[in-house]
XYZ file of C-alpha atoms in Angstrom:
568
model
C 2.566 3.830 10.541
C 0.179 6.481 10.917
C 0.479 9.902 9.321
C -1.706 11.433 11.335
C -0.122 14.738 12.404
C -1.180 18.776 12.176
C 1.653 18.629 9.334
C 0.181 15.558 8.105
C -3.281 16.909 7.806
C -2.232 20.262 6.377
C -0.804 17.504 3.271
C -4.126 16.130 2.837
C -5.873 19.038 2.567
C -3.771 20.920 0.208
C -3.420 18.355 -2.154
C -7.244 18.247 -1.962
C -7.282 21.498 -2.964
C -6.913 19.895 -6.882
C -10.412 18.438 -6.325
C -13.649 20.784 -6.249
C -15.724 19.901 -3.498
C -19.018 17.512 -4.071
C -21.422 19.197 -1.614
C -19.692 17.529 1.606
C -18.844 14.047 -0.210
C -16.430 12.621 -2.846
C -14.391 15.713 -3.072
C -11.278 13.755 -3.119
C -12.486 11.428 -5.739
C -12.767 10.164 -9.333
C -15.397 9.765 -12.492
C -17.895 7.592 -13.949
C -17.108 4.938 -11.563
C -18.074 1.019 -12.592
C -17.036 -0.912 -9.921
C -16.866 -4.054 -12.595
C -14.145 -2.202 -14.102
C -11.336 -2.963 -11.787
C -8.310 -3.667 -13.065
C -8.537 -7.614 -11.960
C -11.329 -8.127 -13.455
C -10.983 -6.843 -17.372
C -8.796 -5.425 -19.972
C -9.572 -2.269 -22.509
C -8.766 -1.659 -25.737
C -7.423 1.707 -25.103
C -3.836 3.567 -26.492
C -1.869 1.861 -23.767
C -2.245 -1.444 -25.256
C 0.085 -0.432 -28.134
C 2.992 0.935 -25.933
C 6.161 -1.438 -25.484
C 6.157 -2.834 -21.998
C 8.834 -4.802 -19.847
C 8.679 -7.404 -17.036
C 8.542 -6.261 -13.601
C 12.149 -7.335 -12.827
C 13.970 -5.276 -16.198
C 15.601 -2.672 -15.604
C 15.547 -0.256 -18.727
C 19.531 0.051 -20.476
C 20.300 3.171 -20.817
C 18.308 4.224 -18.485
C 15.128 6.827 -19.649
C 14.052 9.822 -17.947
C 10.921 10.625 -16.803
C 9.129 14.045 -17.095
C 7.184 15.132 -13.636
C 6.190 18.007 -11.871
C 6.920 18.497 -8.077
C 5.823 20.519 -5.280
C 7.295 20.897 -1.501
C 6.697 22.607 1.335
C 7.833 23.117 4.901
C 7.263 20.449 6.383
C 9.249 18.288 3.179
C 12.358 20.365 3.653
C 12.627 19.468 7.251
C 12.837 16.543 6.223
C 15.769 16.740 3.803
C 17.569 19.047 6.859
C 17.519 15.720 8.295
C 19.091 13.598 5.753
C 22.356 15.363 4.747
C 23.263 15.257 1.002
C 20.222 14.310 -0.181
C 17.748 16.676 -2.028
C 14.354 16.936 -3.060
C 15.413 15.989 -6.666
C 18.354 13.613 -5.758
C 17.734 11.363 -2.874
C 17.391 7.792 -1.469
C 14.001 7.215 -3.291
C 15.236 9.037 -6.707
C 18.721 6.887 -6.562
C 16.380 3.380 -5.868
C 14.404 4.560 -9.089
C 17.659 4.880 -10.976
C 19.650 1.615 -10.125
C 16.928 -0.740 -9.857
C 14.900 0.109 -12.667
C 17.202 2.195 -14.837
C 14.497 5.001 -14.267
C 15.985 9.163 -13.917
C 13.395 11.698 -13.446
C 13.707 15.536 -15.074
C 11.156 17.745 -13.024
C 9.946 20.831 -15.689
C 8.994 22.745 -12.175
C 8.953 22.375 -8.417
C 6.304 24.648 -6.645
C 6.757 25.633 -3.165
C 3.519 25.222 -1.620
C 0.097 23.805 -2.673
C -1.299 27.816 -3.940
C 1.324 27.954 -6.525
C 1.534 24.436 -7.611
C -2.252 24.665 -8.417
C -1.427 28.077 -9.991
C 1.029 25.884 -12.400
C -0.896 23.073 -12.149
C -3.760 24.637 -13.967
C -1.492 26.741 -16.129
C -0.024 23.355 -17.614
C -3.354 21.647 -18.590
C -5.022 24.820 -19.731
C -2.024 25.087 -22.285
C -1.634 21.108 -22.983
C 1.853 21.413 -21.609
C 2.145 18.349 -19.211
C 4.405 16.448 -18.024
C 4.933 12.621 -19.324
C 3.597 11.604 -15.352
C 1.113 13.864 -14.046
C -0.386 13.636 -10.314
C -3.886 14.717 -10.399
C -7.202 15.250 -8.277
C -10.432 13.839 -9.584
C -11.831 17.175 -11.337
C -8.273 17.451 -13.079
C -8.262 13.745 -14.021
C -11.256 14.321 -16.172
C -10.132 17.206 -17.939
C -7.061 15.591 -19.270
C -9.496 12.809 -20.199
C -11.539 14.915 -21.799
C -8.907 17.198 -23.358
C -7.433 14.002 -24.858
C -4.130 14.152 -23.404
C -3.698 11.310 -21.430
C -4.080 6.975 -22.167
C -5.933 4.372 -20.216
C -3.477 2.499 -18.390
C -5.587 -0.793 -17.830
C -3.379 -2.993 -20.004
C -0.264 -1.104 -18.794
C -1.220 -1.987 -15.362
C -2.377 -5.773 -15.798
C 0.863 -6.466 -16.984
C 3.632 -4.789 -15.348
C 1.974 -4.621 -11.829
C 3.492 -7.502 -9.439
C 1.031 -9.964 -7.562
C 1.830 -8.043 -4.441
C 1.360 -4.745 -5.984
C -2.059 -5.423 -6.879
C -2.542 -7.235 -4.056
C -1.529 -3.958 -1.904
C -3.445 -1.586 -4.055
C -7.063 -3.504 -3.789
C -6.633 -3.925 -0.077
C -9.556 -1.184 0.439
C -11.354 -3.039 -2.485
C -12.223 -1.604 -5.733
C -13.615 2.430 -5.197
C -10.221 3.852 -6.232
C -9.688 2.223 -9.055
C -13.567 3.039 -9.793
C -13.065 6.490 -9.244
C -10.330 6.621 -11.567
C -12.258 5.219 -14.578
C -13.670 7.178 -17.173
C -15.980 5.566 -19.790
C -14.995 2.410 -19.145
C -11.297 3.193 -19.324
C -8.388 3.725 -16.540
C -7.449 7.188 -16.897
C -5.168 7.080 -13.565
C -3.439 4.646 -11.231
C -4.779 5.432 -7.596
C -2.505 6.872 -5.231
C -4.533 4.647 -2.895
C -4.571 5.959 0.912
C -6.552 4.233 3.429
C -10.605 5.113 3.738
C -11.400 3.461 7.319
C -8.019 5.846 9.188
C -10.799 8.707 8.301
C -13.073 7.108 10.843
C -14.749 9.467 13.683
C -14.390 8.667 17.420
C -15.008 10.155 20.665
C -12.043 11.180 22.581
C -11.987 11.663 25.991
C -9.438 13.002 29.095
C -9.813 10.107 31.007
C -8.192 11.592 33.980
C -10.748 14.147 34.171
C -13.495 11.214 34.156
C -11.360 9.798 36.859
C -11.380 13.069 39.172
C -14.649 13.867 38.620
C -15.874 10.150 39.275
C -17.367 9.679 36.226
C -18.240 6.467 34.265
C -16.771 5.885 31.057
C -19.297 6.869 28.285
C -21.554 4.260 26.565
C -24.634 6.349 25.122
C -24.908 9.703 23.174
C -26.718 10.598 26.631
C -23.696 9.867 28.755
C -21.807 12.302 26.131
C -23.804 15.026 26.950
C -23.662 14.302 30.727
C -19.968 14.335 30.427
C -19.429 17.371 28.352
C -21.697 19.625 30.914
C -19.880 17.537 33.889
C -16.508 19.058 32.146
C -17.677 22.343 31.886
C -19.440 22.867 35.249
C -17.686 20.562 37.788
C -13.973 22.551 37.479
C -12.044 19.217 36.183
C -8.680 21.259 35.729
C -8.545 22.328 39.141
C -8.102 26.318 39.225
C -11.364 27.244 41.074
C -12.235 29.409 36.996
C -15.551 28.676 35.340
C -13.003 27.961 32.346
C -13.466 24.770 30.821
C -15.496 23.815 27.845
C -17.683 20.545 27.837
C -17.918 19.695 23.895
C -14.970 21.726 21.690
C -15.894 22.629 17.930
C -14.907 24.663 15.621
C -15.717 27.328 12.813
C -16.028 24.720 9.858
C -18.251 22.046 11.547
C -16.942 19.343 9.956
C -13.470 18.256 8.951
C -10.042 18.341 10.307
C -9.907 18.115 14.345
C -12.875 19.461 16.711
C -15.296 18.307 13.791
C -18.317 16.996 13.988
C -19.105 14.453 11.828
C -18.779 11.558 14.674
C -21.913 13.734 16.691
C -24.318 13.706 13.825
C -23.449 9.988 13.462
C -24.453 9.020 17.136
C -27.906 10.435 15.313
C -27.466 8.069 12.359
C -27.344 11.449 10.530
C -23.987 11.503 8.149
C -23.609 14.923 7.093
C -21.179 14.909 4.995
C -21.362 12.258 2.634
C -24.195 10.956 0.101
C -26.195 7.926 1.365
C -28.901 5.528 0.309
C -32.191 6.647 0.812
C -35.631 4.083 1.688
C -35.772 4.080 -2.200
C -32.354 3.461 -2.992
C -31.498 6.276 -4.430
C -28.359 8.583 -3.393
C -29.682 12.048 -1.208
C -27.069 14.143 0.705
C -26.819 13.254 4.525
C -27.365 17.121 5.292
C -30.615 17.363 4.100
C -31.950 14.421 6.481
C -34.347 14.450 9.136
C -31.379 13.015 11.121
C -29.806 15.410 10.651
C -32.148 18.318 12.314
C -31.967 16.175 15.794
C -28.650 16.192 15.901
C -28.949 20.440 14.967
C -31.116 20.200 18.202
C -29.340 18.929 20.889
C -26.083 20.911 19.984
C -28.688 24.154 20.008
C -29.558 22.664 23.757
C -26.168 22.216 24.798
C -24.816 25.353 23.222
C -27.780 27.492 25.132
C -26.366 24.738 28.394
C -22.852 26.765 27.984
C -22.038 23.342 26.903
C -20.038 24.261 23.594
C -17.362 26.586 23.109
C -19.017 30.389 23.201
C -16.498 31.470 20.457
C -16.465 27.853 18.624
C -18.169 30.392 15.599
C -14.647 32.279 14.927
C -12.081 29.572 16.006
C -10.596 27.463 13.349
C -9.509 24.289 13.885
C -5.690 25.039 14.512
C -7.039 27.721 16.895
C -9.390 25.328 18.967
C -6.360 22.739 19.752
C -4.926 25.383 21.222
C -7.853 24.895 23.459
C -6.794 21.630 23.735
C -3.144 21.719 24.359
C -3.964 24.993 27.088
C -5.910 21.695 29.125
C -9.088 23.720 28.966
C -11.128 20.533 27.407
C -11.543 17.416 27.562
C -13.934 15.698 24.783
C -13.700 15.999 21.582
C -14.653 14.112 17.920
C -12.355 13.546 15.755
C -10.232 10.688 13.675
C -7.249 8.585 14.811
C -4.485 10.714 14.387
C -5.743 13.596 17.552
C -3.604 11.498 19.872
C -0.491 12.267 17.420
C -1.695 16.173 17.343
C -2.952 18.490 19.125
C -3.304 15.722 22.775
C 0.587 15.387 22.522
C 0.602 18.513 23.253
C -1.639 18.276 25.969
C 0.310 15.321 27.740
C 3.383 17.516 26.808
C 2.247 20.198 29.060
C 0.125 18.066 31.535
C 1.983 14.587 31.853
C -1.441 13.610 34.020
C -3.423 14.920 30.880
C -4.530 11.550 28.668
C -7.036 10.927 26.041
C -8.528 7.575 24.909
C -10.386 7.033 21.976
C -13.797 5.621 22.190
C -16.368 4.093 19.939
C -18.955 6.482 18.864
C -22.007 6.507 20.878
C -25.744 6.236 19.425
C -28.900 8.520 20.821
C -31.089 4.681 20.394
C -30.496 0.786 20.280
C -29.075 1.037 17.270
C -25.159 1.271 17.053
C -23.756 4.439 15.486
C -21.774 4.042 12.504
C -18.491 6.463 11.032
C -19.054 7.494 8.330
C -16.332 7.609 5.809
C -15.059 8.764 2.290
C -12.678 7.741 -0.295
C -9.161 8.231 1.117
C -7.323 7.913 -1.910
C -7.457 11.614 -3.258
C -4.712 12.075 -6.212
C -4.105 9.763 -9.303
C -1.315 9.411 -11.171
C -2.058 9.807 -15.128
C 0.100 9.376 -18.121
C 0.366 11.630 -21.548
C -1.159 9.775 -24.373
C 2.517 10.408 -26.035
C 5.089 8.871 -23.214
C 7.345 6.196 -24.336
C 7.314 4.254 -21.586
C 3.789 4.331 -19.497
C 4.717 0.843 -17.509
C 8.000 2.873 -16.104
C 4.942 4.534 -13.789
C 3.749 0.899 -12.870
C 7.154 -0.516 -11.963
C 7.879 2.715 -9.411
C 4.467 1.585 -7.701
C 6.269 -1.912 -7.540
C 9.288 -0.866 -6.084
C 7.430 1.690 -4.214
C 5.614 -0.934 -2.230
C 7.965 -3.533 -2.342
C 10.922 -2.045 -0.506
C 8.045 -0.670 2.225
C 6.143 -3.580 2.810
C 7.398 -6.637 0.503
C 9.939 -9.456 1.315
C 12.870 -7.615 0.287
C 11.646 -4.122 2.649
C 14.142 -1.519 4.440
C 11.264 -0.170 5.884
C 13.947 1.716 8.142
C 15.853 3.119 5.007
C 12.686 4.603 2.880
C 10.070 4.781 4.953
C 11.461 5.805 8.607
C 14.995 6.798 8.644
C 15.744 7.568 12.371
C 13.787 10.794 12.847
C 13.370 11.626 9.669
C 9.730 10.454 9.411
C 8.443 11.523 6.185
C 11.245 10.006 4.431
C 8.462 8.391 2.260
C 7.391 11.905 0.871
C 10.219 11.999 -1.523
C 8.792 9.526 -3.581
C 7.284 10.614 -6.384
C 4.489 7.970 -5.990
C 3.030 6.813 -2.607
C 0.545 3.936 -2.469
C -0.351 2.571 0.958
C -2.125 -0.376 1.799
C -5.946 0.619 3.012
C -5.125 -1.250 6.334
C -1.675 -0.579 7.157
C -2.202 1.167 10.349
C -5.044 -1.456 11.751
C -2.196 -4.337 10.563
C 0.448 -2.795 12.301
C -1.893 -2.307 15.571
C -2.900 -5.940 15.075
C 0.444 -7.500 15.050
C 1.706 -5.641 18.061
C -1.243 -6.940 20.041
C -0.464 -10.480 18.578
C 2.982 -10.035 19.599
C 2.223 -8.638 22.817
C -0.192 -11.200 23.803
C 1.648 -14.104 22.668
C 5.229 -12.772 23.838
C 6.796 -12.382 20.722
C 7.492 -8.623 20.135
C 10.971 -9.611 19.246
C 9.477 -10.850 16.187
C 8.002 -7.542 14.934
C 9.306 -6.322 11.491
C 8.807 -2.846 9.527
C 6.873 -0.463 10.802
C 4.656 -2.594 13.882
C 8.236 -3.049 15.002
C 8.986 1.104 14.926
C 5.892 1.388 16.889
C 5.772 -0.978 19.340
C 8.899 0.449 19.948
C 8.246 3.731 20.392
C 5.083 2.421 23.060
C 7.880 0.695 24.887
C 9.552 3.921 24.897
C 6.662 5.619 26.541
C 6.550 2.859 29.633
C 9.754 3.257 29.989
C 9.026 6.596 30.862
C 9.881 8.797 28.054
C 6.416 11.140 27.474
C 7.000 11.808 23.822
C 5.975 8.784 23.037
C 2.157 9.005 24.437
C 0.468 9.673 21.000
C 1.490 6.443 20.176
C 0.461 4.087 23.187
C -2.391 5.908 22.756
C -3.238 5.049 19.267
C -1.577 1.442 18.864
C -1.350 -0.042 22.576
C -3.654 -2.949 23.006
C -6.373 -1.138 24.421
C -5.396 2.263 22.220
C -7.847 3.772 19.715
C -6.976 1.509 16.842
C -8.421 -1.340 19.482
C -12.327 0.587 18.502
C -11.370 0.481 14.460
C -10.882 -3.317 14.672
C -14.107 -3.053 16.359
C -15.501 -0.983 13.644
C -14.140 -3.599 11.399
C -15.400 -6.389 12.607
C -18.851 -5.625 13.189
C -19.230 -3.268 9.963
C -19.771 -0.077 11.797
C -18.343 1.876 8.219
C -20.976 4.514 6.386
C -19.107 4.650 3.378
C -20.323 7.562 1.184
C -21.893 6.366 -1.901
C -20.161 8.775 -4.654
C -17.040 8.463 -5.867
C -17.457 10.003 -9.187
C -16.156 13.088 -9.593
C -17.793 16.379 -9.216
C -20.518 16.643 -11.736
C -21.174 19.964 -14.079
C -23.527 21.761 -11.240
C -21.099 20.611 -8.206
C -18.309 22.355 -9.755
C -20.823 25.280 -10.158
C -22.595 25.456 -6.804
C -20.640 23.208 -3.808
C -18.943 26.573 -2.743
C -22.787 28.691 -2.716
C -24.266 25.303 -1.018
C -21.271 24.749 1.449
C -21.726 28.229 2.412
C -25.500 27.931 2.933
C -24.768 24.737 5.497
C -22.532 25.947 7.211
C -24.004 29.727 7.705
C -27.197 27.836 8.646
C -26.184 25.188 10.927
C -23.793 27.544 12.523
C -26.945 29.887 13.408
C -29.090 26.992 14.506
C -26.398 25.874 17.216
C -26.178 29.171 18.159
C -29.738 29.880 18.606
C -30.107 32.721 16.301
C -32.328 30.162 14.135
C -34.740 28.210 15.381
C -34.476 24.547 15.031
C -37.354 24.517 12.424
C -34.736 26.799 10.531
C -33.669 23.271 9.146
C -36.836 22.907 7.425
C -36.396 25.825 5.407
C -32.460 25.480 4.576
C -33.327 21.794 2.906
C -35.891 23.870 0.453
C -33.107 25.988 -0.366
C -30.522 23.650 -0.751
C -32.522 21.832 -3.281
C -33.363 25.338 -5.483
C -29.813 26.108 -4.983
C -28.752 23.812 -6.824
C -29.103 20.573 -4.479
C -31.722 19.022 -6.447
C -29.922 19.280 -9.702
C -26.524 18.060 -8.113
C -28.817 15.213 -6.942
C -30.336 14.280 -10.506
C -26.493 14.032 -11.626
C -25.315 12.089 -8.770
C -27.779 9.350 -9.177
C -27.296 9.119 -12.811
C -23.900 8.389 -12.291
C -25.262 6.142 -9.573
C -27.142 4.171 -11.908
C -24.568 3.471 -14.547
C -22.057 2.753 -11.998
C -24.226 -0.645 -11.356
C -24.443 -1.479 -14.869
């Protein structure tokens, strides 16, 4: 099932927060990366090797305690106001941990928020003070390597992790266990999330193509004719000059009204580090690519295409251009049906949004780009007793989720207590969850056998059935998993390898951690001005010139170094 809600969102980016960004790509990621280091395919002489281990199925008598640290938030303690009796310390998950594998957890501190848990986070590796299991970001990961706090779990993994454990965990193939090793050893056990759910596509109000007798778009040309159609022809109805064609926001790129999926119908990939003709790793912002894309949103923007105040909106401030019905295309990632178009169709039941491919400016199909998803690694102190405790929570973790014995209904989705899963301490997912889901509902749609469905393509397909049954709540989700809903164009994606996958994982090198902020600033100032028309497009020319003194062209050295020994 999907997390792909404002709260949702809000989750991913605070826990980013741990990770320094890496000049638009493989902020959420991990260090000296060699992808023939995966877990399945070698062992390490490292300190894990010496710790005492247990079979998968023991349960430890007495049972231990763990040491962890813990943060919540809002959106968490909704949750537990949901589930009576349980707590963020003593719940379903917590009780699991503690009569199947004899397992009790002692939390030194919970922060409330993602500010202060960074605050403490830092605090605790700055004084060496951490806890036994220790959830990390990439930049963090490394200094606890480096600091010499913390063991390579390779051995500790190999041999407590079940078959279907490692089966789960290399569903999005090797990257997050790449990013996660450090010299050859593996500092942290991947949290892994799924990289293709990041995937850009176009979303359109198909009822406003509908009124305004408009095809449905199949070129970057037909995009453009559709957002000035949207903003010209009055598609909501009130006789105002009120409606925007394109909707963006502040940032550019990330989070909902972003822009990534644009630039890619340019086979420019702003955001993430590609291959160059040489084979060698540049930044997608610095590309000629790039600059066309700059151009036409200039053009459009000058059109009154674009949002006139798209420059001081952030992204939770342009869906409310979206739920007011005042646009109607957008770019963005599979989850906008969930949030803010619910909210749309809440207030406008004839309001509804499809997802479509993205569209190229040429011949040549336009591929998403995407990033690492996993983003946060679990690492253990060189000291702890018990390191394969960590690897038999991942087993239970998945197991009673997705394995033969699940209650998908008891941990995962409780009645309407949907982030029931949060209060885990760990969370793997398998990469493809959300396209497996969408693929066994069509199968059991198609081949009349929705009775059939199990886990969570059963909680969906229910909730779809809901929404033809007439109850409106349920849109997001016809919308995203419905045979021909938006998950329909990722099996696409899938199947014809439409996936720009950025090319670093390592974590941020010595000059990223110094100068992503100055260089993120620069883009974004820049491109911001060129849309707007207070640069001229040949503006570009000159910001890729100072990107590189900047610090671009040192950041670029150090990426491809660690490019190079990755393949070795």
């Amino acid at each position: 099932m999907r997390r792909g809600t404002r709260a949702t969102f809000i989750a991913f980016v605070c826990a980013a927060t741990l990770a320094v960004s890496a000049c638009g790509g493989g902020e959420n990621n991990g260090n000296n990366a060699s992808p023939s280091n995966t877990p399945a395919a070698s062992q390490s002489e490292g300190a894990s090797s010496a710790q005492p281990t247990a079979s998968a199925g023991d349960r430890y008598d007495p049972p231990i305690e763990i040491a962890l640290v813990g943060v919540t938030d809002d959106t968490l303690e909704g949750v537990l106001a949901k589930l009576p009796g349980e707590t963020f310390e003593n719940n379903r998950w917590s009780k699991l941990y503690e009569d199947q594998l004899g397992v009790k957890f002692k939390y030194n501190w919970i922060a409330k928020g993602p500010d202060q848990f960074v605050q403490k986070m830092n605090v605790s590796i700055a004084s060496g003070d951490v806890p036994e299991f220790i959830q990390v970001g990439a930049r963090e990961l490394k200094q606890l390597q480096e600091a010499d706090l913390i063991m390579d779990l390779r051995d500790v993994y190999e041999r407590n992790a079940a078959p279907f454990t490692k089966e789960v965990m290399m569903q999005g193939g090797s990257a997050s266990f790449d990013a996660a090793t450090i010299d050859g050893k593996l500092m942290g056990i991947p949290d892994t999330r799924s990289s293709i759910d990041m995937a850009q596509f176009v979303w359109v109000r198909t009822d406003w193509l509908q009124k305004l007798k408009l095809p449905e778009p199949k070129t970057m040309q037909d995009v453009v004719a559709i957002a000035e159609a949207f903003s010209t022809q009055d598609p909501d109805g009130n006789d105002k000059a009120d409606t925007v064609g394109l909707l963006l926001q502040k940032d550019l790129f990330g989070g909902f009204a972003s822009l990534e999926g644009f630039f890619n119908g340019f086979h420019a990939y702003p955001t993430i580090w590609i291959e160059d003709e040489s084979g060698n790793l540049v930044h997608g912002s610095t590309r000629p690519e790039t600059k066309a894309a700059l151009a036409e949103l200039q053009s459009m923007f000058k059109k009154g295409l674009l949002d006139k105040e798209f420059g001081v909106k952030d992204w939770g401030k342009a869906a409310e251009t979206a739920s007011a019905g005042k646009v109607g295309l957008a770019y963005g990632q599979q989850w906008l049906s969930a949030w803010p178009f619910q909210s749309n169709h809440d207030n406008d039941p004839n309001a509804v949004w499809k997802g479509y491919p993205l569209m190229s400016i040429d011949d040549k199909p336009a591929n998403t780009e995407i990033s690492l998803g996993t983003y946060q690694y679990w690492a253990v102190r060189k000291d702890a007793k018990h390191p394969e405790a960590l690897i038999k929570m991942f087993n239970a973790y998945i197991e009673k989720n997705w394995g033969k014995t699940a209650e998908f209904g008891k941990y995962y989705l409780p009645g309407d207590a949907e982030g029931a899963w949060k209060l885990s301490p760990v969370t793997p997912e398998p990469a493809n969850k959300n396209l497996d889901q969408y693929l066994a509902i069509v199968d059991g749609v198609q081949n009349n056998k929705t009775s059939e469905l199990t886990g969570d393509a059963k909680v969906v397909y229910d909730k779809i059935a809901a929404y033809k049954n007439g109850d409106q709540k349920q849109w997001s989700w016809a919308a995203g998993y419905d045979v021909d809903g938006v998950y329909s164009v990722m099996k696409q994606y899938k199947d014809t390898d439409r996936f720009m996958m950025n090319k670093f994982v390592g974590a941020p090198t010595e000059t990223m951690a110094e100068k992503s902020s100055t260089l993120g600033k620069l883009t974004n100032e820049t491109f911001t001005r060129i849309i707007l028309g207070d640069l001229p497009i040949d503006a570009f020319d000159t910001f890729v010139q100072d990107w590189k003194k900047l610090g671009g062209d040192q950041i670029t050295t150090e990426v491809n170094e660690w490019y190079k020994a990755s393949k070795q």
